[in-house]
Coordinates of C-alpha atoms in Angstrom, one line a residue:
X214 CA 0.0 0.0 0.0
X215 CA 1.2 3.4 -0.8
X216 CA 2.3 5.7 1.8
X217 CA 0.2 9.0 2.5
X218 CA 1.6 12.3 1.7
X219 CA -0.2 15.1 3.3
X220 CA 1.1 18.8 2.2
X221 CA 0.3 22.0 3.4
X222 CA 0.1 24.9 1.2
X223 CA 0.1 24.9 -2.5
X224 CA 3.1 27.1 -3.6
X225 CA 5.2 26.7 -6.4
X226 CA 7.2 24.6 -4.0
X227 CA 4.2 22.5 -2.7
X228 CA 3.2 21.9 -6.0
X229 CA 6.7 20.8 -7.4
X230 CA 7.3 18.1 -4.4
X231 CA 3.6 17.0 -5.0
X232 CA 4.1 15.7 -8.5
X233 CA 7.8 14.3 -7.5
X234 CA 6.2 12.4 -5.2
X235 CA 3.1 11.4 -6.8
X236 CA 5.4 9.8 -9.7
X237 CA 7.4 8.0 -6.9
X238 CA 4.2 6.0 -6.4
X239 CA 3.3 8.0 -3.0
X240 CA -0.1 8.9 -1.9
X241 CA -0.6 12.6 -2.1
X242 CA -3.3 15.4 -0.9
X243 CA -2.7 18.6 -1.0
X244 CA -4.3 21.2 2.0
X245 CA -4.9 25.0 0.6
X246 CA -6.3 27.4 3.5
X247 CA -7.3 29.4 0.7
X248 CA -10.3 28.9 -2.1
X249 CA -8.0 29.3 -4.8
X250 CA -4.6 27.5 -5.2
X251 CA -0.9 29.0 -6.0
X252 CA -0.1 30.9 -2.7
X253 CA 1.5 34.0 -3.6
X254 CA 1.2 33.4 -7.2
X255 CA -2.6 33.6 -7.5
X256 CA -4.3 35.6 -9.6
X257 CA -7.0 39.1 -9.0
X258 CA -9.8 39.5 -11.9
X259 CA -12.1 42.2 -11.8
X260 CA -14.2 44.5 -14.1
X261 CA -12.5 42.5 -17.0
X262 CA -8.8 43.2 -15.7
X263 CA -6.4 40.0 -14.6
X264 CA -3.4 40.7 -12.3
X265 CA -0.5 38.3 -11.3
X266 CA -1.2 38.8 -7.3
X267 CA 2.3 37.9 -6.9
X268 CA 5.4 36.8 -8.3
X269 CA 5.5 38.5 -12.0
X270 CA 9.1 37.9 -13.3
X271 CA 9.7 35.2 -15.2
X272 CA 13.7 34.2 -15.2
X273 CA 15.8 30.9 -15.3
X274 CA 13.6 29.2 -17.9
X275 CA 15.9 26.3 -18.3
X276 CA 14.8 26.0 -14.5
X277 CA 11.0 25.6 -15.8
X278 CA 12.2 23.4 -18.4
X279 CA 14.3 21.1 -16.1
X280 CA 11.2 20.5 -13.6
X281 CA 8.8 20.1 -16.6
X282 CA 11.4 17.4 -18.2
X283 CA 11.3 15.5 -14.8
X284 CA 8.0 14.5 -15.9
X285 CA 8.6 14.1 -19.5
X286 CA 7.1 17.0 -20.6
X287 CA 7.8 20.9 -21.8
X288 CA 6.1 24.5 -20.3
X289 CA 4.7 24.5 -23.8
X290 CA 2.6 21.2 -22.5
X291 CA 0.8 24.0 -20.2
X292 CA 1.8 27.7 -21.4
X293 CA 2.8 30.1 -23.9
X294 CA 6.1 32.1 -23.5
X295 CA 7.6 35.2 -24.8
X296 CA 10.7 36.6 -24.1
X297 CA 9.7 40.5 -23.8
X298 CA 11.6 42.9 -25.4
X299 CA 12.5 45.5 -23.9
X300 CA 12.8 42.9 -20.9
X301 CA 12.2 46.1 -19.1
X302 CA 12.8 50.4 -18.4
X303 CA 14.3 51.9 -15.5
X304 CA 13.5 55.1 -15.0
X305 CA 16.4 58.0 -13.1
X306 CA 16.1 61.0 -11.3
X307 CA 15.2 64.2 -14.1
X308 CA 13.7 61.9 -16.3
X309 CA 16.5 60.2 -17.3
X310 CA 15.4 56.5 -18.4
X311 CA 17.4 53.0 -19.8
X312 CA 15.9 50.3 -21.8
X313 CA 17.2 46.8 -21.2
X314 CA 16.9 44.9 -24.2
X315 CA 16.3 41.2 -24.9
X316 CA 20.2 40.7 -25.9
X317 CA 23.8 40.9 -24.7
X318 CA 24.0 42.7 -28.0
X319 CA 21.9 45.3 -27.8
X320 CA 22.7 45.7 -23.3
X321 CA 26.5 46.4 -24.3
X322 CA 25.1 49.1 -26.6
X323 CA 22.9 50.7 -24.1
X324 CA 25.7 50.6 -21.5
X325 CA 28.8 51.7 -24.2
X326 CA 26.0 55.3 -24.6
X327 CA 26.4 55.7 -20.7
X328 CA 29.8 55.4 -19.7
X329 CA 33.0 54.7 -22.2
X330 CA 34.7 51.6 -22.1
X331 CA 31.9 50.3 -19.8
X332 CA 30.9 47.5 -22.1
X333 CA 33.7 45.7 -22.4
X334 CA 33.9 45.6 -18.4
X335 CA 30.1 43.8 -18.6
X336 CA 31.2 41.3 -21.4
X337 CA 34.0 40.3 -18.4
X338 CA 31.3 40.8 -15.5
X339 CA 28.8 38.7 -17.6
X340 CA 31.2 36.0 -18.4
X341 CA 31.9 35.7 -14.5
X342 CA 28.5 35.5 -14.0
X343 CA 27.5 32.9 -16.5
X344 CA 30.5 30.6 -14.9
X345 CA 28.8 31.3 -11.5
X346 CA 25.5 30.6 -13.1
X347 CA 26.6 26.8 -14.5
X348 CA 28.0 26.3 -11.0
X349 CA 25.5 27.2 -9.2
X350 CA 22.4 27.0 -11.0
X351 CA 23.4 24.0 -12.4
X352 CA 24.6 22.1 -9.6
X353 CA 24.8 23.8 -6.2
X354 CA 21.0 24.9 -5.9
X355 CA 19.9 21.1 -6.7
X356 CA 22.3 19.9 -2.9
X357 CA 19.9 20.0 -0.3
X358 CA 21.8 22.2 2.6
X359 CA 22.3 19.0 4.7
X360 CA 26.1 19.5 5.1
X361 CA 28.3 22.5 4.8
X362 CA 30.8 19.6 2.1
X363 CA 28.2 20.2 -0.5
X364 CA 29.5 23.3 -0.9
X365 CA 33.4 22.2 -1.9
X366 CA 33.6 21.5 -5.0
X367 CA 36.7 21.9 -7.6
X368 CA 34.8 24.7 -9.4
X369 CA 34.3 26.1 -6.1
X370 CA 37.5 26.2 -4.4
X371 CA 38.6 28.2 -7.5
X372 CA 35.5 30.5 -6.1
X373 CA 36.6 31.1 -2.8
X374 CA 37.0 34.5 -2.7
X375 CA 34.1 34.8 -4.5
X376 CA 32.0 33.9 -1.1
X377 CA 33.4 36.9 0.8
X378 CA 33.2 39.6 -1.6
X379 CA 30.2 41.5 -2.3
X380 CA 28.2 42.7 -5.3
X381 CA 28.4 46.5 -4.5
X382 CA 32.2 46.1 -4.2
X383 CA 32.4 44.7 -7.4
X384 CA 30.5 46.3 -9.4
X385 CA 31.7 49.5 -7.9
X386 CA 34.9 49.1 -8.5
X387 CA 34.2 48.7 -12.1
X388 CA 31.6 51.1 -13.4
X389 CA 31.4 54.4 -12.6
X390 CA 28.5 55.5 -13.9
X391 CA 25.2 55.7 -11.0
X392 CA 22.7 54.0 -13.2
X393 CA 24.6 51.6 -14.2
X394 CA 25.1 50.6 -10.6
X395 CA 21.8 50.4 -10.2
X396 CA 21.2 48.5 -12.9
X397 CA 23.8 46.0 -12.0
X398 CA 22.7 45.8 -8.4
X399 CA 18.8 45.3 -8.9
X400 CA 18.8 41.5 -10.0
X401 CA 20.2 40.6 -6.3
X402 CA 17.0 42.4 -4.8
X403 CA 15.5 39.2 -5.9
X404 CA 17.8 37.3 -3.0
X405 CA 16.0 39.3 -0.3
X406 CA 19.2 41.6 0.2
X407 CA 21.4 44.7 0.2
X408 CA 23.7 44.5 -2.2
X409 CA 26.7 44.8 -0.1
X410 CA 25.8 42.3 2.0
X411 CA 25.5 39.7 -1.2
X412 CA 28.4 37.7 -1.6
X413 CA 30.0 38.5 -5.2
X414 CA 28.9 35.0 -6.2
X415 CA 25.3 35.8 -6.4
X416 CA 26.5 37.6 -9.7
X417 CA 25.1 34.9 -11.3
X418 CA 21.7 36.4 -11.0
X419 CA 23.3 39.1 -13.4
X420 CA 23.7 36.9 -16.5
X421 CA 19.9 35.4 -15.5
X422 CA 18.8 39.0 -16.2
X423 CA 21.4 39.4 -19.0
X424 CA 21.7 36.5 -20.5
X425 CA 18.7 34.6 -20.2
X426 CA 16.3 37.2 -20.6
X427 CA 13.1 38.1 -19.2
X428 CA 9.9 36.2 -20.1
X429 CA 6.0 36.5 -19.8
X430 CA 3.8 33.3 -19.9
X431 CA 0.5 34.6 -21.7
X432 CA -2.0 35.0 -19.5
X433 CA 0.3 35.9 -17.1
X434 CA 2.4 33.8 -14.0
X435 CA -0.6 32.0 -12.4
X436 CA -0.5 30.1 -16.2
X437 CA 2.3 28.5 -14.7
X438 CA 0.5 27.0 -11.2
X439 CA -2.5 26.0 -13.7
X440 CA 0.1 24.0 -15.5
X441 CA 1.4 22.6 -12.4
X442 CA -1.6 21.6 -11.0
X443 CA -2.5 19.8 -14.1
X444 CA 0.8 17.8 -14.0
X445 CA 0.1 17.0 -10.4
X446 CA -3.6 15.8 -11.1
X447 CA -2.5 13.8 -13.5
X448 CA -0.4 11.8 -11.4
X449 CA -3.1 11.4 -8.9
X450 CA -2.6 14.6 -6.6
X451 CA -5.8 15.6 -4.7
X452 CA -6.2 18.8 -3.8
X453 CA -8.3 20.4 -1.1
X454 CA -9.0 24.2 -1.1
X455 CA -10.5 26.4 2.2
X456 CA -8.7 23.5 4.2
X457 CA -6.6 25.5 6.9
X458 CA -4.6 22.9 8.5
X459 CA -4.9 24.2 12.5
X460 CA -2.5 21.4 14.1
X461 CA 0.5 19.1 12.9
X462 CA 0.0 16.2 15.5
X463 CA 2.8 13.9 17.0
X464 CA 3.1 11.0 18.4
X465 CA 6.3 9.3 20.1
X466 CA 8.3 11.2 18.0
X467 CA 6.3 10.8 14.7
X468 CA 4.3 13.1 12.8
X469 CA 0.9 11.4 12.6
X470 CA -1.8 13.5 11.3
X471 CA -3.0 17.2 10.8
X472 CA -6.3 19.1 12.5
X473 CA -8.1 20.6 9.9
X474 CA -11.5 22.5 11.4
X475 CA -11.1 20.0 14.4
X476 CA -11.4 16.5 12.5
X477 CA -7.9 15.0 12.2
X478 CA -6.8 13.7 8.7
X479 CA -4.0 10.7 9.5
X480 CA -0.7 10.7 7.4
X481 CA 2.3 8.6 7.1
X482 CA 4.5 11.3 5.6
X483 CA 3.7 15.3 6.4
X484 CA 5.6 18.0 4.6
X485 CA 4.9 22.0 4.8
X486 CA 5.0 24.3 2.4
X487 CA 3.3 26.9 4.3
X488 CA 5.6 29.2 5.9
X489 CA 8.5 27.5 8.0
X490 CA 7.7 29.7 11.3
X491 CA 3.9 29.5 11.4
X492 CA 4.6 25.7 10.5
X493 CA 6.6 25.0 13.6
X494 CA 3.9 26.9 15.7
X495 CA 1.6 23.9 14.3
X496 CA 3.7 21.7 16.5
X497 CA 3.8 21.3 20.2
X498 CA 6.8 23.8 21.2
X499 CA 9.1 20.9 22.4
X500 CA 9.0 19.6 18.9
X501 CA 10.1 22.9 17.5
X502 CA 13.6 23.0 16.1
X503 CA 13.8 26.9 16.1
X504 CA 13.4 29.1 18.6
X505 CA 11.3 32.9 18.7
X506 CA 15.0 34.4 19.1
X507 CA 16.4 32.5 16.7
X508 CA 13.6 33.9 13.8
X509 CA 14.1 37.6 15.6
X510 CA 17.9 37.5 14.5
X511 CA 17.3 36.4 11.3
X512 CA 17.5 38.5 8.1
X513 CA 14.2 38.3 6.3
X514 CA 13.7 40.3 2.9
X515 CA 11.2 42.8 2.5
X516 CA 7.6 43.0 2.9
X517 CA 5.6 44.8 0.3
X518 CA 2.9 47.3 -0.6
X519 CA 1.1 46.2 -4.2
X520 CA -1.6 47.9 -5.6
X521 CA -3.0 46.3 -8.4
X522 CA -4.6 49.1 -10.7
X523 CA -7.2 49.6 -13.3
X524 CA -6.9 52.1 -16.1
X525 CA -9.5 53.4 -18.3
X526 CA -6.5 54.0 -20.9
X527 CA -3.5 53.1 -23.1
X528 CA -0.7 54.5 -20.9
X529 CA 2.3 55.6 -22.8
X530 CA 6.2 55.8 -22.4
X531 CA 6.1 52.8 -20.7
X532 CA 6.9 48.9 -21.0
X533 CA 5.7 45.5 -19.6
X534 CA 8.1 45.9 -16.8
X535 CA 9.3 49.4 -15.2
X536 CA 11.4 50.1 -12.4
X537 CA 11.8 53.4 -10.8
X538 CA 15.1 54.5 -9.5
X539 CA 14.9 58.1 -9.5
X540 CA 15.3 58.3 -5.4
X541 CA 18.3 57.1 -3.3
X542 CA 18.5 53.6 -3.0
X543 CA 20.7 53.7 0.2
X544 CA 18.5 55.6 1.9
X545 CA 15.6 53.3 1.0
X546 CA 17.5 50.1 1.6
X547 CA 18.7 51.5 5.2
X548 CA 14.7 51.8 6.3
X549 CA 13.8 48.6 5.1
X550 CA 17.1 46.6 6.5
X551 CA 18.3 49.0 9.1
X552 CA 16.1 50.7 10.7
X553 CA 13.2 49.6 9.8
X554 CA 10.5 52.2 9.0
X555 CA 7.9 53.4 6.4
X556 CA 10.9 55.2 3.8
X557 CA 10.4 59.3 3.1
X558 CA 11.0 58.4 -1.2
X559 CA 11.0 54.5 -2.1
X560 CA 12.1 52.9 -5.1
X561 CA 9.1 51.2 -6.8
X562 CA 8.1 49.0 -9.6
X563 CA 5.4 48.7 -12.1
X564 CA 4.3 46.2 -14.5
X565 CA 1.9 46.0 -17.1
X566 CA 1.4 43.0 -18.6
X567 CA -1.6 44.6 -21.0
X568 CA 1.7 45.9 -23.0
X569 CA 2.2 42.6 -24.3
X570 CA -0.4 40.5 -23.5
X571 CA -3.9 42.2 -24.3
X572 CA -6.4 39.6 -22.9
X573 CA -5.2 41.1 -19.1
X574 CA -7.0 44.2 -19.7
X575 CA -10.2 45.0 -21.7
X576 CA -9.8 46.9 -24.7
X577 CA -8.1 50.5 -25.1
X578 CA -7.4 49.5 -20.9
X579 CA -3.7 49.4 -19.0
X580 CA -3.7 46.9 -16.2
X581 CA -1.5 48.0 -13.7
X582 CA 1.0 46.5 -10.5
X583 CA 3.1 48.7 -8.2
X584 CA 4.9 47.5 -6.0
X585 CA 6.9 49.4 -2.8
X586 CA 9.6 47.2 -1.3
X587 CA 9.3 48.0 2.9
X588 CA 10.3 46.4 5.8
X589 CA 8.8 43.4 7.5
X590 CA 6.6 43.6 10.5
X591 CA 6.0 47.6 10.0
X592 CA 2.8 49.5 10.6
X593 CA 0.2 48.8 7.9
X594 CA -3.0 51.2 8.0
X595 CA -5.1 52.1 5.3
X596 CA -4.0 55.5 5.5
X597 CA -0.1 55.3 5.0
X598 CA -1.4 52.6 1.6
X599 CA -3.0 55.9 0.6
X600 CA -0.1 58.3 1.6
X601 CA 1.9 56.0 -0.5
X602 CA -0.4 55.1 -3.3
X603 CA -0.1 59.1 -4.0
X604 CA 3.5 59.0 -3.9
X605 CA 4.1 57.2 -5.9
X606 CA 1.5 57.7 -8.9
X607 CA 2.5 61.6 -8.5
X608 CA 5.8 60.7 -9.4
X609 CA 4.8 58.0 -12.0
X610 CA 2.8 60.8 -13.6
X611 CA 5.9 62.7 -13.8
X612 CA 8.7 60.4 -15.1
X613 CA 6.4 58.8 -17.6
X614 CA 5.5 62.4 -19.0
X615 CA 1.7 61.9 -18.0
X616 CA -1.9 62.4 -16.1
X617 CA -3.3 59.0 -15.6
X618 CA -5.4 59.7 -11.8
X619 CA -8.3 60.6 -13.5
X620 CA -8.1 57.3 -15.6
X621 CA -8.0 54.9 -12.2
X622 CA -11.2 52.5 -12.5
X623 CA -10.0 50.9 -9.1
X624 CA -7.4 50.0 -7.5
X625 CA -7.2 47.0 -5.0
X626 CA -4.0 47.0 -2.1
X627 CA -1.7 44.2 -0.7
X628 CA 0.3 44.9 2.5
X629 CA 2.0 43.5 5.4
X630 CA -1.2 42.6 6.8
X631 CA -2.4 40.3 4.3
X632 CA 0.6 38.7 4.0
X633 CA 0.0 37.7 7.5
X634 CA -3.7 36.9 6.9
X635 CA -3.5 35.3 3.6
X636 CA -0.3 33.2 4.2
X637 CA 0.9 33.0 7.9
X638 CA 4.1 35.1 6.9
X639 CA 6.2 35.7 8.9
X640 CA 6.2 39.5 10.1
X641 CA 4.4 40.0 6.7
X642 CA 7.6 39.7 4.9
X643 CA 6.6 39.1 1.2
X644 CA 9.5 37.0 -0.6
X645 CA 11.5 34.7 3.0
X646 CA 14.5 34.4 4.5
X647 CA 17.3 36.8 2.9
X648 CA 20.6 34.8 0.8
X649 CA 23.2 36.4 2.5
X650 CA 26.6 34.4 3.3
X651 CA 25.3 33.4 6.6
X652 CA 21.9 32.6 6.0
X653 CA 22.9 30.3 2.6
X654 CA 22.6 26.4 1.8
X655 CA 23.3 24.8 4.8
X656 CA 23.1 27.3 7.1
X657 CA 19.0 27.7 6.4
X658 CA 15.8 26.2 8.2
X659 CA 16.1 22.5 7.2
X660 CA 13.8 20.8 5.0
X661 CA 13.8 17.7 7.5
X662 CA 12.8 18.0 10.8
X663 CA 15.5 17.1 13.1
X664 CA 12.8 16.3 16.2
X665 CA 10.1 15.1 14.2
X666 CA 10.6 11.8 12.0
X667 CA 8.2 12.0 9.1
X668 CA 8.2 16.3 8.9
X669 CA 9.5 17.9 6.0
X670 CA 9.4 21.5 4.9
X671 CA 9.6 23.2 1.8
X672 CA 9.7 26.8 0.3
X673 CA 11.8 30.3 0.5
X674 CA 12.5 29.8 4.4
X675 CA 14.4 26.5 3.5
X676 CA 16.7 26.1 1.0
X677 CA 18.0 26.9 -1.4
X678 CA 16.3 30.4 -1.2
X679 CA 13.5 33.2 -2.8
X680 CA 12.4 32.9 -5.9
X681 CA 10.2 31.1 -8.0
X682 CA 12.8 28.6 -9.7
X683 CA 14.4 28.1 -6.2
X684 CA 11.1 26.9 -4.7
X685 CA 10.8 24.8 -7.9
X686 CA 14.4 23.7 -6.4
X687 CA 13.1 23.3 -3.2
X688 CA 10.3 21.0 -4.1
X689 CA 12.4 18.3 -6.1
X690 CA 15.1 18.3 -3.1
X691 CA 12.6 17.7 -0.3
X692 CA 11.1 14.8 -2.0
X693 CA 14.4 13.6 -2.9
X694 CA 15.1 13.5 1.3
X695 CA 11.2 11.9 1.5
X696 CA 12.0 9.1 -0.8
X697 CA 15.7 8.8 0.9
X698 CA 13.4 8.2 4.5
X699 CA 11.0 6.5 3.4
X700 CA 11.3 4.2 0.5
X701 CA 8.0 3.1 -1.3

C-alpha cells in the first residue's frame, strides 16, 4: 500500500514536491487554507482586468524546463512564452530613463551610450557570471543544505574568494556611472538583500537578467500554477481548497496526522510548504527546532505594498516591466534593512502585462501593478497605503510624462497585513528568508525536521532560497530526502 503524503500549502514549492512524489508512487493530498490555489502566485480579476497577485518575473527558464522534463514533458505542454523585449525600463532621477533589451548585443550598446569603455567591463562581468550561473544553478541549488561539504567542489574552491566579496564592491569598482550601478545591483534584490551584504557569487543572478532574458507566460504567471496543477492531477494529486490545517500532530516522536476545522486527517508522511515559522507553531513547542529568538535575528527580505490598478486607458512611455530608480536607493534600503521604518522616497516598480499580452486588460485598458519594497513587520493602515499610493502615482505621472489619476477605474492594495492573513508570513515579509553568506545552503531552516521523523518542509524559508525557480528547487530536493526516508 502506498504511503500517504499530506502537504500544506500549494506554492510553487508545494506543487513541485507534490508531483515528484506522486510519480514516486506516493499517496498525495494537497491542503490549501485558501479557495484558490498557487499561494502568492494567485491571480485578482475584476471589471475584466487579470493581475498576477504575486510573483510576475519570469527568469531561469531552463529551470522551468528542467522540472517540466522531470516529468517528461515541456512548459509548452501547459503555457505560452515570450521573451519580452524591452525585458524592461528603468526610470532615473530628471527623467532620465534605460531600456534593457532582450540581448547581450543590444545591453553592451545601451551601456557603451552611458559610460566609455563600460561595455567591455560587462562582457568580463557577464562572463563571470554565466561561470557562477553553471555552477550554481546548475549544480549547487539542486544539494539540499544538509552539510556545509556540499558546498566544496573543484569549481568552487577556484570561487573562494568569490564567497566573501560583495556585489556593491564589485561592481563599484568597475563602473562608474550611478545607473549603471543600479542597474547591475537590482537583480540581487530578488535574493531578499542589500547589495553589499550579497556575496559577489550571487553575480550569477546578473547573467539570468542578462543573459537569459526576461519572459511573460500569456496569460500571465498563475498560467504556470495551472500548469502545475494539471501535471500534479495527472499523477493522482488531490487537492483540497478552504482547508486550513490548525494542528500538525505527533506521536512518540512521529508526525501522525493534521487538525483541519477539528477533525484529524491521518498521514504517514507530512511536509509544509506553508511558511517555515507559522509551520513549527503547528507543532507542540518541544518539537520545534527553532526558537522565537532565533527567527528575531534572522535577516528576512522585504515586505511589500502592491496595488494592483485599473486604467480606463493606453498608458504611454512605458513597457511591460518598469522600475523606478529616481530616489536614493541607500536611503531606501537602510529603512527597510536598518532601521526599519515606512521610507520618506521608495524605489518602486510597475508592470503591465496589457503591454504585451492584451487579454489582461479590456480593450483600449492598461492593467496595472506597483509595488513598494518596505520592511517586514512595520505598521500597515489604510491610511499610509493611501499616503503611499499618491507618492508614488504623482511621481509615476511625472517620469512617464503623463496624467493618468483621473483614468483609475479601481485599484485594490496588498500589505504587510495580508501577507499575514492570507499566508501566515512571517512579520508579513513578502519573498523569505534573505541569501546572505550566513543565511545560505546549509546554514538555512532545514527541510527535514530534526525532532520530528516524518516532517518535511519546503519553500523560500528552506533552502536553497527566494524565488520562484528556487522553490521549484526546493520542491524536487525535499522529495528527494522523503523518498531517501521513506522508501515506497
Amino acid at each position: 500500500m502506498s504511503k500517504t503524503v499530506s502537504i500544506i500549502g500549494s506554492g510553487f514549492a508545494s506543487l513541485a514536491a507534490a508531483s515528484y512524489l506522486a510519480k514516486d508512487g506516493y499517496d498525495v493530498s494537497v491542503y490549501e487554507k485558501n479557495a484558490d490555489l498557487g499561494g502568492r502566485a494567485r491571480q485578482l480579476k475584476k471589471d475584466g482586468f487579470t493581475f498576477d497577485m504575486g510573483p510576475s518575473w519570469y527568469w531561469m527558464p531552463d529551470v522551468f524546463e528542467r522540472f517540466f522534463a522531470d516529468f517528461g514533458k515541456t512548459p509548452s505542454d501547459y503555457y505560452t512564452l515570450d521573451k519580452l523585449n524591452p525585458a524592461y525600463k528603468v526610470f532615473f532621477e530628471g527623467g532620465k530613463s534605460i531600456t534593457i533589451e532582450d540581448t547581450l548585443e543590444k545591453i553592451y550598446v545601451a551601456f557603451e551610450k552611458e559610460e566609455k569603455e563600460s561595455s567591455k567591463k560587462l562582457k568580463k562581468f557577464i562572463d563571470q557570471a554565466q561561470s557562477n550561473y553553471n555552477i550554481a544553478i546548475k549544480d549547487l541549488v539542486y544539494r539540499p543544505g544538509v552539510s556545509p561539504l556540499e558546498l566544496i567542489t573543484p569549481a568552487t574552491i577556484k570561487k573562494l574568494g568569490q564567497f566573501f566579496g560583495t556585489i556593491a564592491a564589485d561592481v563599484r569598482s568597475e563602473f562608474k556611472n550611478k545607473n549603471l550601478i543600479q542597474i547591475l545591483e537590482f537583480p540581487v534584490l530578488f535574493l531578499g538583500a542589500k547589495p553589499s551584504d550579497t556575496p559577489s557569487f550571487y553575480s550569477f543572478m546578473n547573467y539570468a537578467d542578462f543573459g537569459l532574458g526576461t519572459w511573460h507566460p500569456k496569460g500571465g504567471m498563475n498560467l504556470v500554477i495551472q500548469g502545475m496543477i494539471s501535471l500534479a492531477e495527472s499523477l493522482g494529486v488531490k487537492f483540497h481548497t478552504n482547508a486550513s490545517v490548525e494542528k500538525i500532530n505527533v506521536s512518540e516522536g512521529k508526525a501522525k496526522s493534521i487538525t483541519i476545522d477539528g477533525k484529524e486527517v491521518a498521514s504517514d508522511i507530512i511536509l509544509t510548504g506553508a511558511d517555515y515559522h507559522h509551520s513549527e507553531t503547528l507543532l507542540e513547542s518541544k518539537y520545534r527546532q527553532y526558537s522565537e529568538k532565533y527567527w528575531e535575528k534572522k535577516i528576512f527580505a522585504p515586505s511589500s505594498l502592491l496595488f494592483y490598478v485599473g486604467f480606463s486607458k493606453k498608458l504611454k512611455n512605458i513597457e511591460h516591466h518598469n522600475l523606478f530608480f529616481d530616489v536614493d536607493f541607500e536611503a531606501h534600503a537602510k529603512d527597510i534593512y536598518d532601521v526599519p521604518k515606512w521610507p520618506k522616497d521608495p524605489l518602486f516598480y510597475a508592470n503591465f502585462t496589457s503591454v504585451t499580452d492584451a487579454n489582461t486588460a479590456p480593450e483600449n485598458c492598461e492593467n496595472g501593478f506597483f509595488l513598494i519594497p518596505l520592511a517586514p513587520g512595520i505598521e500597515d493602515t489604510a491610511e499610509l497605503r493611501e499616503e503611499y499610493f499618491e507618492k508614488i502615482i504623482t511621481r509615476f505621472e511625472k517620469l512617464s510624462n503623463q496624467k493618468v489619476k483621473k483614468f483609475v477605474i479601481f485599484k485594490e492594495s496588498f500589505c504587510v497585513n495580508d501577507f499575514i492573513k492570507e499566508y501566515n508570513s512571517y512579520k508579513g515579509n513578502a519573498y523569505g528568508m534573505a541569501n546572505t553568506l550566513l543565511q545560505t545552503a546549509f546554514l538555512r531552516p532545514k527541510l527535514m525536521s530534526s525532532k520530528v521523523k516524518g516532517l518535511f518542509f519546503t519553500g523560500q524559508l528552506t533552502v536553497p532560497g527566494p524565488g520562484v525557480p528556487p522553490a521549484l528547487i526546493s520542491g524536487k530536493l525535499v522529495s528527494g530526502l522523503i523518498q531517501k526516508e521513506f522508501t515506497i
